[in-house]
PDB file of C-alpha atoms in Angstrom:
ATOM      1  CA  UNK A   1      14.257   5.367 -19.024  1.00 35.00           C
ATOM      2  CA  UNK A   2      11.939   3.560 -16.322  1.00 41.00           C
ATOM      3  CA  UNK A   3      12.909   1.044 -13.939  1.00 51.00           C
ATOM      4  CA  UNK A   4      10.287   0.133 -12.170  1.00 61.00           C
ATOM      5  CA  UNK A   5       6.858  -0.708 -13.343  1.00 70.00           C
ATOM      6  CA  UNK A   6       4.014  -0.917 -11.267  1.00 74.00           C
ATOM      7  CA  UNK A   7       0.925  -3.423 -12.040  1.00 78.00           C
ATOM      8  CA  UNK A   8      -1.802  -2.325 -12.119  1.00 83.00           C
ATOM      9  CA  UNK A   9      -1.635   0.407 -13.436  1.00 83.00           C
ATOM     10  CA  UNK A  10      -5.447   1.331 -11.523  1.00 89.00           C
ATOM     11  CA  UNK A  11      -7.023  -0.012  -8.678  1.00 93.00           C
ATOM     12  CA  UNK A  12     -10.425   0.240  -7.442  1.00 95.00           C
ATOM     13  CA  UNK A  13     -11.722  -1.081  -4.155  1.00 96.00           C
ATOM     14  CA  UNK A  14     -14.259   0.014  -1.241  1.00 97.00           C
ATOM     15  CA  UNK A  15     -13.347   1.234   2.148  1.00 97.00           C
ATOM     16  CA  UNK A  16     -11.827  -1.140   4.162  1.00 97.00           C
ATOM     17  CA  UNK A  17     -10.837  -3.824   2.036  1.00 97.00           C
ATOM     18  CA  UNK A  18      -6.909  -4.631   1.061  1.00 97.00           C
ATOM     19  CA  UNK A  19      -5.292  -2.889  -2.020  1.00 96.00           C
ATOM     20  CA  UNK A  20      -2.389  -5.128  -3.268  1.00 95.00           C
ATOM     21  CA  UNK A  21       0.156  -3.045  -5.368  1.00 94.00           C
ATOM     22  CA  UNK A  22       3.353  -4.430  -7.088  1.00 93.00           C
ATOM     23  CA  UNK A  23       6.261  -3.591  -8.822  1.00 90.00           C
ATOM     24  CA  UNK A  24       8.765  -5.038 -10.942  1.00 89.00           C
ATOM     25  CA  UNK A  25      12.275  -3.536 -11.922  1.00 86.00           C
ATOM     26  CA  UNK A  26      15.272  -4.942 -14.086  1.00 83.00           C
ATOM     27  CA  UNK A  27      18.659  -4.326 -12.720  1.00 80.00           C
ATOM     28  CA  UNK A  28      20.388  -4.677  -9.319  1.00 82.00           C
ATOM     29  CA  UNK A  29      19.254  -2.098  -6.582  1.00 82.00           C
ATOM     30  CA  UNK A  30      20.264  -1.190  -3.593  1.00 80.00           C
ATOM     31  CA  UNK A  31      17.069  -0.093  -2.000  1.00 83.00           C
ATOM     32  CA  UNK A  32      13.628  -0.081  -3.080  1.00 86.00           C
ATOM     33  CA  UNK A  33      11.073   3.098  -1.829  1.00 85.00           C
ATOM     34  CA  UNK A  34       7.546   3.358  -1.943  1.00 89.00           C
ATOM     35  CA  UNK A  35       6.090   6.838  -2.709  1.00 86.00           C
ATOM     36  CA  UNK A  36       2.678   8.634  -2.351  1.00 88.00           C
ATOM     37  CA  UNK A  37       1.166  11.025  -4.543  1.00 80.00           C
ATOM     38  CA  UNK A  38      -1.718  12.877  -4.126  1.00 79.00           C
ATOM     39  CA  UNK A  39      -3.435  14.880  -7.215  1.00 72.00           C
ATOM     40  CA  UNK A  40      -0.915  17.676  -8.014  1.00 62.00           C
ATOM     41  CA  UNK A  41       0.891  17.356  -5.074  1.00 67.00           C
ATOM     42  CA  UNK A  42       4.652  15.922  -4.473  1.00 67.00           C
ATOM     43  CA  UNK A  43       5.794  13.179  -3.216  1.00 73.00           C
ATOM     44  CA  UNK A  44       5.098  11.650   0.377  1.00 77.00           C
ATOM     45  CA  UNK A  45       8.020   8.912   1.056  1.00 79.00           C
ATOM     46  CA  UNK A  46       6.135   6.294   2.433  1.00 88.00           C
ATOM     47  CA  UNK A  47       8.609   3.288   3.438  1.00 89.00           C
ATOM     48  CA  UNK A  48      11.963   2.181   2.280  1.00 85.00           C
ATOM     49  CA  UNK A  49      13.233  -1.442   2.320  1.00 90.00           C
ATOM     50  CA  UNK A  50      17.108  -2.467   1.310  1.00 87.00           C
ATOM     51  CA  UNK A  51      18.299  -5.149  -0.424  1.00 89.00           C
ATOM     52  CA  UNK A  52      18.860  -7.867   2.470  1.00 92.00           C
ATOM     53  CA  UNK A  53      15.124  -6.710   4.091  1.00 95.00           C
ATOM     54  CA  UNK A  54      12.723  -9.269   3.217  1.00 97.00           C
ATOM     55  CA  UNK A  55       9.493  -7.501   4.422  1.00 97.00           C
ATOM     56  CA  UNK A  56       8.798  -3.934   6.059  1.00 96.00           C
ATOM     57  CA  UNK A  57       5.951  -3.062   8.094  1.00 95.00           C
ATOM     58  CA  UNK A  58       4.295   0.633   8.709  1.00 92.00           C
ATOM     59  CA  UNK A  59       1.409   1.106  10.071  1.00 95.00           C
ATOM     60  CA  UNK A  60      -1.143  -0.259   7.550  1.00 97.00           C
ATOM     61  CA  UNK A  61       1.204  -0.658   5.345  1.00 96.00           C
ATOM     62  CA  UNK A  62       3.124  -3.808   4.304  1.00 97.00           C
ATOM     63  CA  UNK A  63       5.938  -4.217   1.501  1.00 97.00           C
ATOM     64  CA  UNK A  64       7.576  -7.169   0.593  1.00 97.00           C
ATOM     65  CA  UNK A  65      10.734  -7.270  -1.697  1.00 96.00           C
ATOM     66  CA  UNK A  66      11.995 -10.620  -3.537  1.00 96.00           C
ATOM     67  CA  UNK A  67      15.333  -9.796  -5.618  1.00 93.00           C
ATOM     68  CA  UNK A  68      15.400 -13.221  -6.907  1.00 94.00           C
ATOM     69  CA  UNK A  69      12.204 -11.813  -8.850  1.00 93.00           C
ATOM     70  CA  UNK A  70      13.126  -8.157  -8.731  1.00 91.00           C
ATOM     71  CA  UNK A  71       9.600  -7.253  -7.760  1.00 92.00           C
ATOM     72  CA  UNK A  72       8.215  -5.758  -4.570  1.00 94.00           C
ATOM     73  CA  UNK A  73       4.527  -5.364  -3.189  1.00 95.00           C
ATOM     74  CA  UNK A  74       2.641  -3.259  -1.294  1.00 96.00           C
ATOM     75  CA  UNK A  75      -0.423  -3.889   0.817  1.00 97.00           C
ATOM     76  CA  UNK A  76      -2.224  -0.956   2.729  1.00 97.00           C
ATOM     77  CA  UNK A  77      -4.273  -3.290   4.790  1.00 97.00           C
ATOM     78  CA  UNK A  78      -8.012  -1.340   5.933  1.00 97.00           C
ATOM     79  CA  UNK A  79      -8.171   0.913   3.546  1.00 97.00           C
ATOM     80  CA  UNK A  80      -9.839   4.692   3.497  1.00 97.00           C
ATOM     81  CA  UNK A  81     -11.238   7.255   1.197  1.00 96.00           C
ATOM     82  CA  UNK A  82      -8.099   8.881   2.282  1.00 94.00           C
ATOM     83  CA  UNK A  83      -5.721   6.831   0.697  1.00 96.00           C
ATOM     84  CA  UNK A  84      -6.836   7.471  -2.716  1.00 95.00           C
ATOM     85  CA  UNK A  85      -3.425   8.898  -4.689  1.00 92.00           C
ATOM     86  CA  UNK A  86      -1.072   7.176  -7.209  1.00 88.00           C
ATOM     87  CA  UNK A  87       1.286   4.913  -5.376  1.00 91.00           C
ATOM     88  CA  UNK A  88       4.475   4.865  -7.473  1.00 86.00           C
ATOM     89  CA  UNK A  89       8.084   2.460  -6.555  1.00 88.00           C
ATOM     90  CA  UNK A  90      11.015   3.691  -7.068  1.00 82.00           C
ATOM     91  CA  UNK A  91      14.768   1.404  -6.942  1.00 78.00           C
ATOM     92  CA  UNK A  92      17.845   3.128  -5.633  1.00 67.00           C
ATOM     93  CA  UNK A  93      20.947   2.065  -7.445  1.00 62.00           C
ATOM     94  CA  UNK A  94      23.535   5.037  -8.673  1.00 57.00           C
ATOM     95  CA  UNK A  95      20.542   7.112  -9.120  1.00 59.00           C
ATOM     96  CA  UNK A  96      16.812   6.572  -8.557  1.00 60.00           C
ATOM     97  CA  UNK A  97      14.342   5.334 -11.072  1.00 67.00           C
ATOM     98  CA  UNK A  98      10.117   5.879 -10.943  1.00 68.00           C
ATOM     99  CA  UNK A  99       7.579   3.404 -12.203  1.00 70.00           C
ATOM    100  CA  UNK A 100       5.001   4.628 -13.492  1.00 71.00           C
ATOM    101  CA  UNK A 101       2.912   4.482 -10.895  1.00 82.00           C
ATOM    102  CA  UNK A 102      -0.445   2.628  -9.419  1.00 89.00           C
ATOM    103  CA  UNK A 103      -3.919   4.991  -9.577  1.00 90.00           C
ATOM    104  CA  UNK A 104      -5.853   3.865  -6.316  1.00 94.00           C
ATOM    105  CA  UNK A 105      -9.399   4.778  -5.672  1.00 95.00           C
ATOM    106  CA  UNK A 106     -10.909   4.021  -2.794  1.00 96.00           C
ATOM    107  CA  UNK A 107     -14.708   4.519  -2.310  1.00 96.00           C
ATOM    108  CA  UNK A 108     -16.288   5.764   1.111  1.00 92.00           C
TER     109      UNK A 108
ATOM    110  CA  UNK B   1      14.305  12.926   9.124  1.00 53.00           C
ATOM    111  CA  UNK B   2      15.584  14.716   6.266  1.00 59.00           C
ATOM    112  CA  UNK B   3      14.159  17.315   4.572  1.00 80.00           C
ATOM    113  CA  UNK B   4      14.333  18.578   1.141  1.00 87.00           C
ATOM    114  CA  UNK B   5      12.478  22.344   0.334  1.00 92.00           C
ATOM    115  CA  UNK B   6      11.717  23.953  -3.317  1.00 94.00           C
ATOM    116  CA  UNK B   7      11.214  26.921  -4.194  1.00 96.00           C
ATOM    117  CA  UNK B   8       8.908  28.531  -4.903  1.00 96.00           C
ATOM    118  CA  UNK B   9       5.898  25.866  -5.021  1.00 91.00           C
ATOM    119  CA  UNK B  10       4.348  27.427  -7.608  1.00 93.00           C
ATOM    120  CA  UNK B  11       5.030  29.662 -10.251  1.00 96.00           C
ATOM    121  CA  UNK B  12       3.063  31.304 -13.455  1.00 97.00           C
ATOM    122  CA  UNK B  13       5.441  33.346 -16.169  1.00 96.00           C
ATOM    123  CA  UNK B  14       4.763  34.362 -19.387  1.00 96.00           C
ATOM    124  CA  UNK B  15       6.298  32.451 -22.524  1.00 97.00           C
ATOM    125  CA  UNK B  16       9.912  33.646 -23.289  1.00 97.00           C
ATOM    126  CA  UNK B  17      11.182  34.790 -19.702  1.00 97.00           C
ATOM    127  CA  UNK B  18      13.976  32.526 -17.603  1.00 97.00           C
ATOM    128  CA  UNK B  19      12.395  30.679 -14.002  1.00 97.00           C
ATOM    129  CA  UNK B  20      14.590  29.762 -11.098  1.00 97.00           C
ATOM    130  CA  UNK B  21      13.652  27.126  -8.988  1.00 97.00           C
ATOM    131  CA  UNK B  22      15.839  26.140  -6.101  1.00 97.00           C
ATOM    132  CA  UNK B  23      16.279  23.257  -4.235  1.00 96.00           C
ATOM    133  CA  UNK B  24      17.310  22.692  -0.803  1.00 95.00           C
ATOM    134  CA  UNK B  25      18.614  20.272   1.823  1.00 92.00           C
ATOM    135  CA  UNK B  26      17.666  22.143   4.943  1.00 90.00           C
ATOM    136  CA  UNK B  27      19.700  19.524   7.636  1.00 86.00           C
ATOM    137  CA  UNK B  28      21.645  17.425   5.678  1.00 86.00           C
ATOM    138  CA  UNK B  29      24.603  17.705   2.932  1.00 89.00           C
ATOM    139  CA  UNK B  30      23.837  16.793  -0.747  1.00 87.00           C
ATOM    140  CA  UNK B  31      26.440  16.059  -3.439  1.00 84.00           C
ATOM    141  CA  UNK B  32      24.713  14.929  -5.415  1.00 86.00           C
ATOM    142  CA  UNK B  33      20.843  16.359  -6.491  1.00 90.00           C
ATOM    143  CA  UNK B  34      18.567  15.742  -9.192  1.00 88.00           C
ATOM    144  CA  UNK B  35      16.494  17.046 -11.273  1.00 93.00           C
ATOM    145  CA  UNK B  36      13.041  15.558 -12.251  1.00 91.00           C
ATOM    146  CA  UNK B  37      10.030  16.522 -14.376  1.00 92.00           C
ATOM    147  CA  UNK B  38       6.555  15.468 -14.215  1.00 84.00           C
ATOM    148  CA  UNK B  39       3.602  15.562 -16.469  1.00 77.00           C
ATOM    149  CA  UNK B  40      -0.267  15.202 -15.886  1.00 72.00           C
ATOM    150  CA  UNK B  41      -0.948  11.795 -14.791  1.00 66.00           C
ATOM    151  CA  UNK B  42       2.566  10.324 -15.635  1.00 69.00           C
ATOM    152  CA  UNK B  43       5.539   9.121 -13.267  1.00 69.00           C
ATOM    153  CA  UNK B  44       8.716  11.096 -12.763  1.00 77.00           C
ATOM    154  CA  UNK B  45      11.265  11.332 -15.615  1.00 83.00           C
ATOM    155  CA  UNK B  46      14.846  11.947 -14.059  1.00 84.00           C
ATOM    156  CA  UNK B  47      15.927  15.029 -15.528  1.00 91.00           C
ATOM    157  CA  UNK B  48      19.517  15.730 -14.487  1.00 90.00           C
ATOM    158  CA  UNK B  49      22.335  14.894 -12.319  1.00 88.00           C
ATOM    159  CA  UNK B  50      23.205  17.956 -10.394  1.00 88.00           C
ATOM    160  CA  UNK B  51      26.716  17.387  -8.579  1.00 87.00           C
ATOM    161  CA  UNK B  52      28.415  19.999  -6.279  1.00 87.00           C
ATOM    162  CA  UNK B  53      30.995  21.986  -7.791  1.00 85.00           C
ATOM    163  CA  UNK B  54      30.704  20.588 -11.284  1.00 87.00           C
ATOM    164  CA  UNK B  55      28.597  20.117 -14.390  1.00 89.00           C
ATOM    165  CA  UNK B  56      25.408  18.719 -14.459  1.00 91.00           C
ATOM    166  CA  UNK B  57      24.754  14.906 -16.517  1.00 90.00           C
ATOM    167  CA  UNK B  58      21.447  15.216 -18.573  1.00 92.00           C
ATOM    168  CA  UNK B  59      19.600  12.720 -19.550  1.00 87.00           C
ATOM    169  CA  UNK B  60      19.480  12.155 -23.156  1.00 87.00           C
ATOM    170  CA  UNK B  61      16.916  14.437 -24.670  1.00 90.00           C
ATOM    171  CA  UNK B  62      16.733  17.151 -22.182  1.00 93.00           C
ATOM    172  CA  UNK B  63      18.341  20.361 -23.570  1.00 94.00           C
ATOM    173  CA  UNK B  64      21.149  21.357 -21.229  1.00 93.00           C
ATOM    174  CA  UNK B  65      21.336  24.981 -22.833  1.00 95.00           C
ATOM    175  CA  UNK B  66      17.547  24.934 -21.819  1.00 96.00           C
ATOM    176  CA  UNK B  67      17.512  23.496 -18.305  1.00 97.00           C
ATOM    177  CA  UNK B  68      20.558  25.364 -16.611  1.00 96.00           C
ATOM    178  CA  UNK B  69      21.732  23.508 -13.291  1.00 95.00           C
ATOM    179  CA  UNK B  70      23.993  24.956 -10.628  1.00 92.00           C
ATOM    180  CA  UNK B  71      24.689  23.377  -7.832  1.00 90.00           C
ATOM    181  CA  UNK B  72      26.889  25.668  -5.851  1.00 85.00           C
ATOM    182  CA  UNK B  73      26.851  24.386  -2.791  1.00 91.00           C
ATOM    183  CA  UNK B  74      25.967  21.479  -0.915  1.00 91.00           C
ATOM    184  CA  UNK B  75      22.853  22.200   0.388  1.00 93.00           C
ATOM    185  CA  UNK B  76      21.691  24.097  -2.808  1.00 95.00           C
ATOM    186  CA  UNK B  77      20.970  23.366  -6.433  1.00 95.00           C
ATOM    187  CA  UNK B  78      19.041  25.500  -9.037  1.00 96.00           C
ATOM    188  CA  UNK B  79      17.362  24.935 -11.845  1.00 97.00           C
ATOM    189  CA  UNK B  80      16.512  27.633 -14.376  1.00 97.00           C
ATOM    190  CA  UNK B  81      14.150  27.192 -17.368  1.00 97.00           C
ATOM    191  CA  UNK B  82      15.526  29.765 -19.587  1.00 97.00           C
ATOM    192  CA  UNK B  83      12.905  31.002 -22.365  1.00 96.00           C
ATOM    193  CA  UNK B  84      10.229  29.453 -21.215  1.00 96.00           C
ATOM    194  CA  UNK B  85       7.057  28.246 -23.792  1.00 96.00           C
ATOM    195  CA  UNK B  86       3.951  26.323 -22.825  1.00 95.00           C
ATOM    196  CA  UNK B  87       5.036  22.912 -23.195  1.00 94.00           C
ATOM    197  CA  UNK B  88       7.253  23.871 -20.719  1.00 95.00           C
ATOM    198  CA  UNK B  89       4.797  24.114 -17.943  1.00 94.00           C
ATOM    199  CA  UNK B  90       5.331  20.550 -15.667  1.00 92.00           C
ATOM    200  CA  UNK B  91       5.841  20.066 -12.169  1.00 91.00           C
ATOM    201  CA  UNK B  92       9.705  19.781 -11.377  1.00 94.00           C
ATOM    202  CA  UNK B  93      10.589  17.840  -8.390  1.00 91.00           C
ATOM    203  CA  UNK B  94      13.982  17.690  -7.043  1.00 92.00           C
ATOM    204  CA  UNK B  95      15.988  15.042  -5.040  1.00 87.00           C
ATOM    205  CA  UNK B  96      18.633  15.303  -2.187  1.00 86.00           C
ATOM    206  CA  UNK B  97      21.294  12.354  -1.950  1.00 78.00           C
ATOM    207  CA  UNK B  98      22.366  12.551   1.221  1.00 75.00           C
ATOM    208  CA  UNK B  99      25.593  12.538   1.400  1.00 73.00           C
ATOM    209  CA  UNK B 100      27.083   9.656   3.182  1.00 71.00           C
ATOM    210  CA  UNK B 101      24.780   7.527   3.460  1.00 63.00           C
ATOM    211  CA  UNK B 102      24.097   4.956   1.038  1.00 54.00           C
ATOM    212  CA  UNK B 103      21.604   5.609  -2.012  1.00 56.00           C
ATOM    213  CA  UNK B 104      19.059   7.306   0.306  1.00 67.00           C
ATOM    214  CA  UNK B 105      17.418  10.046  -1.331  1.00 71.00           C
ATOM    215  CA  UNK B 106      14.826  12.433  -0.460  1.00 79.00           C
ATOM    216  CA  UNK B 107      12.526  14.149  -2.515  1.00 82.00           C
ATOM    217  CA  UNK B 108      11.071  18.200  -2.549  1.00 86.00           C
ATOM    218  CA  UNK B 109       7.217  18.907  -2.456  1.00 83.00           C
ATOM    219  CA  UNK B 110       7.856  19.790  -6.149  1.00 88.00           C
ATOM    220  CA  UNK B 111       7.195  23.037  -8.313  1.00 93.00           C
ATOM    221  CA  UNK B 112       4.704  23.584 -10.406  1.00 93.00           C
ATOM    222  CA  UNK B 113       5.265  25.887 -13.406  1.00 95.00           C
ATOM    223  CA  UNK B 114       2.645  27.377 -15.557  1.00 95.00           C
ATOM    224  CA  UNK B 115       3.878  29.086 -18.996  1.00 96.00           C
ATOM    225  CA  UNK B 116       1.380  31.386 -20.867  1.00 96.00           C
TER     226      UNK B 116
END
């Protein structure tokens, strides 16, 4: 079964602005990980933040995690065509569970 | 940082024939693997628990005598889709835990299989 679920489940926004992705999962977790996935391609590992982390920066890219709420978000700040992919969280406990994922678009 | 490889990346067979697909940790040790399948447009659905020198955990609903799991070593775990049919065809990713350090896992590029 899922874990995580990410809201929404599509996002659609022009080149440069903010996309705002978050996720929500139910039990205890050691570390939450943010994945990329491009059309038919695997998974890029895009940032990892534990339990006691509050927020993680990378590059453009921003993730908070609250455990009181069991939810995490992601911001890619300035976004680009490139960055179109599904953006999927996954929580690390005795084994890993995937959301089902966020579609981004981003239009040139 | 660590790296997980699969092989191969992609592979067409024709319905009723067996598929290997291995899974490697190419600079770290892996205990523990697993198994993951993915279908158009969906998230992953976790498979398998591949640990080294014992049996594999399935997930409820995944056919065990279908979906054979070895993990002989700790860098290497296979996966072989024994008589394959259509509704086979997915792309299987795999995971590395690496060993020793605390839930951190690292995910393959993924194989995609095609049955005809």
């Amino acid at each position: 079964s899922q874990q995580g679920e990410e809201d929404p489940q599509a996002l659609s926004i022009q080149e440069g602005e903010n996309a705002t992705m978050n996720c929500s999962y139910k039990t205890s977790i050691n570390n939450l990980q943010w994945y990329r996935q491009n059309s038919g391609r695997g998974l890029v590992h895009l940032i990892l933040i534990r339990s006691n982390e509050r927020e993680k920066h990378s590059g453009r890219l921003r993730v908070t995690l609250d455990t009181s709420k069991k939810s995490s978000s992601l911001l890619i700040t300035a976004s680009r065509a490139a960055d179109t992919a599904s953006y999927f969280c996954a929580t690390a406990g005795n084994d890993m569970r995937f959301g089902a994922g966020t579609r981004l678009t981003v239009k040139p | 940082g660590a790296v997980v490889s699969q092989h191969p990346s992609r592979v067409i067979c024709k319905s009723g024939t067996s598929v290997k697909i291995e899974c490697r940790s190419l600079d770290f040790q892996a205990t523990t693997m697993f198994w993951y399948r993915q279908f158009p447009k969906q998230s992953l659905m976790l498979m398998a628990t591949s640990n080294e020198g014992s049996k594999a955990t399935y997930e409820q609903g995944v056919e065990k005598d279908k979906f054979l799991i070895n993990h002989a070593s700790l860098t290497l775990s296979t996966l072989t889709v024994t008589s394959a049919h259509p509704e086979d065809s997915s792309f299987y990713i795999c995971s590395a835990f690496r060993t020793g350090a605390t839930y951190e896992q690292y995910f393959g590029p993924g194989t995609r299989l095609t049955v005809t």
